[in-house]
PDB file of C-alpha atoms in Angstrom:
ATOM      1  CA  MET A   1       0.000   0.000   0.000  1.00 89.00           C
ATOM      2  CA  GLU A   2       2.949   2.325   0.567  1.00 92.00           C
ATOM      3  CA  ASN A   3       3.704   2.260  -3.160  1.00 94.00           C
ATOM      4  CA  LEU A   4       0.072   3.091  -3.982  1.00 95.00           C
ATOM      5  CA  VAL A   5       0.203   6.143  -1.724  1.00 97.00           C
ATOM      6  CA  LYS A   6       3.457   7.328  -3.273  1.00 97.00           C
ATOM      7  CA  THR A   7       2.014   6.745  -6.747  1.00 97.00           C
ATOM      8  CA  TYR A   8      -1.086   8.767  -5.830  1.00 97.00           C
ATOM      9  CA  PHE A   9       0.990  11.775  -4.740  1.00 97.00           C
ATOM     10  CA  GLU A  10       3.201  11.507  -7.827  1.00 97.00           C
ATOM     11  CA  ILE A  11       0.164  11.414 -10.131  1.00 97.00           C
ATOM     12  CA  PHE A  12      -1.409  14.328  -8.234  1.00 97.00           C
ATOM     13  CA  SER A  13       1.818  16.349  -8.510  1.00 97.00           C
ATOM     14  CA  ASN A  14       1.844  15.693 -12.261  1.00 97.00           C
ATOM     15  CA  LYS A  15      -1.760  16.974 -12.530  1.00 97.00           C
ATOM     16  CA  ASP A  16      -2.617  13.662 -14.219  1.00 97.00           C
ATOM     17  CA  ILE A  17      -6.421  13.311 -14.242  1.00 97.00           C
ATOM     18  CA  LYS A  18      -6.318  10.004 -16.178  1.00 97.00           C
ATOM     19  CA  GLY A  19      -3.888   8.584 -13.642  1.00 97.00           C
ATOM     20  CA  LEU A  20      -6.171   9.612 -10.782  1.00 98.00           C
ATOM     21  CA  GLU A  21      -9.138   8.070 -12.557  1.00 97.00           C
ATOM     22  CA  ASN A  22      -7.331   4.725 -12.524  1.00 97.00           C
ATOM     23  CA  LEU A  23      -6.640   4.972  -8.776  1.00 97.00           C
ATOM     24  CA  PHE A  24     -10.145   5.963  -7.653  1.00 98.00           C
ATOM     25  CA  SER A  25     -13.052   3.639  -6.950  1.00 98.00           C
ATOM     26  CA  ASP A  26     -16.353   4.585  -8.597  1.00 97.00           C
ATOM     27  CA  ASP A  27     -17.756   5.731  -5.249  1.00 97.00           C
ATOM     28  CA  VAL A  28     -14.685   7.676  -4.083  1.00 98.00           C
ATOM     29  CA  PHE A  29     -15.281  10.461  -1.562  1.00 97.00           C
ATOM     30  CA  LEU A  30     -13.137  13.603  -1.151  1.00 97.00           C
ATOM     31  CA  GLN A  31     -13.299  16.152   1.625  1.00 97.00           C
ATOM     32  CA  ASP A  32     -10.899  18.929   2.485  1.00 94.00           C
ATOM     33  CA  TRP A  33     -11.160  22.432   3.935  1.00 92.00           C
ATOM     34  CA  ASP A  34     -12.853  23.719   0.731  1.00 90.00           C
ATOM     35  CA  ILE A  35     -14.209  20.701  -1.137  1.00 93.00           C
ATOM     36  CA  LEU A  36     -16.798  17.998  -0.623  1.00 96.00           C
ATOM     37  CA  ALA A  37     -17.136  15.649  -3.600  1.00 97.00           C
ATOM     38  CA  LYS A  38     -18.778  12.228  -3.936  1.00 97.00           C
ATOM     39  CA  GLY A  39     -18.323   9.794  -6.801  1.00 97.00           C
ATOM     40  CA  LYS A  40     -15.523   9.484  -9.314  1.00 97.00           C
ATOM     41  CA  LYS A  41     -16.762  12.217 -11.686  1.00 97.00           C
ATOM     42  CA  GLN A  42     -17.188  14.835  -8.944  1.00 98.00           C
ATOM     43  CA  VAL A  43     -13.836  14.006  -7.350  1.00 97.00           C
ATOM     44  CA  LEU A  44     -12.033  14.136 -10.707  1.00 97.00           C
ATOM     45  CA  ASP A  45     -13.750  17.461 -11.490  1.00 97.00           C
ATOM     46  CA  ALA A  46     -12.654  18.819  -8.098  1.00 97.00           C
ATOM     47  CA  ASN A  47      -9.055  17.776  -8.789  1.00 97.00           C
ATOM     48  CA  LYS A  48      -9.185  19.291 -12.274  1.00 97.00           C
ATOM     49  CA  ASN A  49     -10.395  22.576 -10.768  1.00 96.00           C
ATOM     50  CA  ILE A  50      -7.429  22.537  -8.377  1.00 95.00           C
ATOM     51  CA  PHE A  51      -4.988  21.778 -11.196  1.00 96.00           C
ATOM     52  CA  ASP A  52      -6.467  24.477 -13.443  1.00 96.00           C
ATOM     53  CA  SER A  53      -6.155  27.087 -10.680  1.00 96.00           C
ATOM     54  CA  VAL A  54      -2.378  26.720 -10.233  1.00 96.00           C
ATOM     55  CA  GLU A  55       0.693  26.827 -12.436  1.00 96.00           C
ATOM     56  CA  SER A  56       2.309  23.993 -10.506  1.00 96.00           C
ATOM     57  CA  ILE A  57       1.541  21.821  -7.531  1.00 97.00           C
ATOM     58  CA  SER A  58       3.760  19.262  -5.863  1.00 96.00           C
ATOM     59  CA  VAL A  59       3.375  17.021  -2.859  1.00 97.00           C
ATOM     60  CA  THR A  60       6.159  15.947  -0.529  1.00 97.00           C
ATOM     61  CA  LEU A  61       5.359  12.960   1.672  1.00 97.00           C
ATOM     62  CA  ASN A  62       7.074  13.578   5.015  1.00 97.00           C
ATOM     63  CA  ASN A  63       5.588  10.749   7.093  1.00 98.00           C
ATOM     64  CA  LEU A  64       3.388   7.781   6.290  1.00 98.00           C
ATOM     65  CA  TYR A  65       1.502   5.614   8.762  1.00 98.00           C
ATOM     66  CA  LEU A  66      -0.311   2.524   7.495  1.00 97.00           C
ATOM     67  CA  ASP A  67      -3.050   0.561   9.233  1.00 96.00           C
ATOM     68  CA  LYS A  68      -4.565  -2.163   7.077  1.00 93.00           C
ATOM     69  CA  LEU A  69      -6.417  -0.271   4.305  1.00 96.00           C
ATOM     70  CA  VAL A  70      -5.876   3.219   5.748  1.00 98.00           C
ATOM     71  CA  ALA A  71      -2.930   5.542   5.142  1.00 98.00           C
ATOM     72  CA  ILE A  72      -2.273   8.600   7.284  1.00 98.00           C
ATOM     73  CA  CYS A  73       0.029  10.938   5.407  1.00 98.00           C
ATOM     74  CA  LEU A  74       1.814  14.034   6.673  1.00 98.00           C
ATOM     75  CA  ILE A  75       2.495  16.033   3.547  1.00 98.00           C
ATOM     76  CA  GLU A  76       3.547  19.416   2.284  1.00 98.00           C
ATOM     77  CA  ILE A  77       1.830  20.808  -0.781  1.00 97.00           C
ATOM     78  CA  ILE A  78       3.843  23.407  -2.664  1.00 97.00           C
ATOM     79  CA  ILE A  79       1.804  25.656  -4.957  1.00 97.00           C
ATOM     80  CA  ASN A  80       3.475  27.609  -7.772  1.00 96.00           C
ATOM     81  CA  ASN A  81       6.875  26.993  -6.143  1.00 93.00           C
ATOM     82  CA  GLN A  82       5.952  29.587  -3.513  1.00 94.00           C
ATOM     83  CA  GLU A  83       3.176  28.733  -1.089  1.00 95.00           C
ATOM     84  CA  THR A  84       3.571  25.724   1.205  1.00 96.00           C
ATOM     85  CA  ILE A  85       0.599  24.131   2.937  1.00 96.00           C
ATOM     86  CA  LYS A  86       1.102  21.468   5.602  1.00 97.00           C
ATOM     87  CA  VAL A  87      -1.652  18.872   5.359  1.00 97.00           C
ATOM     88  CA  ILE A  88      -2.686  15.590   6.928  1.00 98.00           C
ATOM     89  CA  ASP A  89      -4.283  13.255   4.379  1.00 98.00           C
ATOM     90  CA  ILE A  90      -6.222  10.198   5.458  1.00 98.00           C
ATOM     91  CA  ILE A  91      -6.590   7.884   2.467  1.00 98.00           C
ATOM     92  CA  LYS A  92      -8.763   4.779   2.610  1.00 98.00           C
ATOM     93  CA  PHE A  93      -8.509   1.920   0.131  1.00 97.00           C
ATOM     94  CA  ASN A  94     -10.856  -0.927  -0.733  1.00 97.00           C
ATOM     95  CA  HIS A  95      -9.758  -4.538  -1.174  1.00 96.00           C
ATOM     96  CA  GLU A  96      -9.143  -3.910  -4.894  1.00 96.00           C
ATOM     97  CA  ASN A  97      -6.497  -1.295  -3.936  1.00 96.00           C
ATOM     98  CA  LYS A  98      -8.655   1.559  -5.211  1.00 97.00           C
ATOM     99  CA  ILE A  99      -8.969   4.790  -3.245  1.00 98.00           C
ATOM    100  CA  ILE A 100     -12.420   5.056  -1.690  1.00 98.00           C
ATOM    101  CA  GLU A 101     -11.925   8.110   0.533  1.00 98.00           C
ATOM    102  CA  ILE A 102      -9.575  11.052   0.919  1.00 98.00           C
ATOM    103  CA  SER A 103      -9.929  13.396   3.866  1.00 98.00           C
ATOM    104  CA  ALA A 104      -7.471  16.294   4.004  1.00 97.00           C
ATOM    105  CA  TYR A 105      -6.869  18.596   6.952  1.00 97.00           C
ATOM    106  CA  LYS A 106      -4.631  21.662   7.156  1.00 95.00           C
ATOM    107  CA  GLN A 107      -2.107  21.492   9.967  1.00 89.00           C
TER     108      GLN A 107
END
C-alpha cells in the first residue's frame, strides 16, 4: 500500500487526471477544507479545478503511517513553487487497492 500512496501523490503532482481516474473507486469520496465531492466524476472534477487554478503543484510525503487499508500521510503541498501548505491526508482503500476516501486537513 505504501507504493500506492506514493504513486497517488506523484500522479497528483503531475496533474494527471487520467492517472487519478485509474486509482479511484467509482464511489470515491473527497473532503478537504474547501471541497466535498462524492463519486468518481465529482472528485475528478474537483481535482481538475485545483490543477487548473495553479501553475504547478507538488506534494512531498514527510511521514506515512499505514493501518490495514488506511494511510495517514503528513504532507507538504507546494503551490506555484511559492506557497507551502502542511496537510494531513487520510486515504482509505478498498480490497481492490482503489482509493475510496480522501480526507485532508490543514495542519
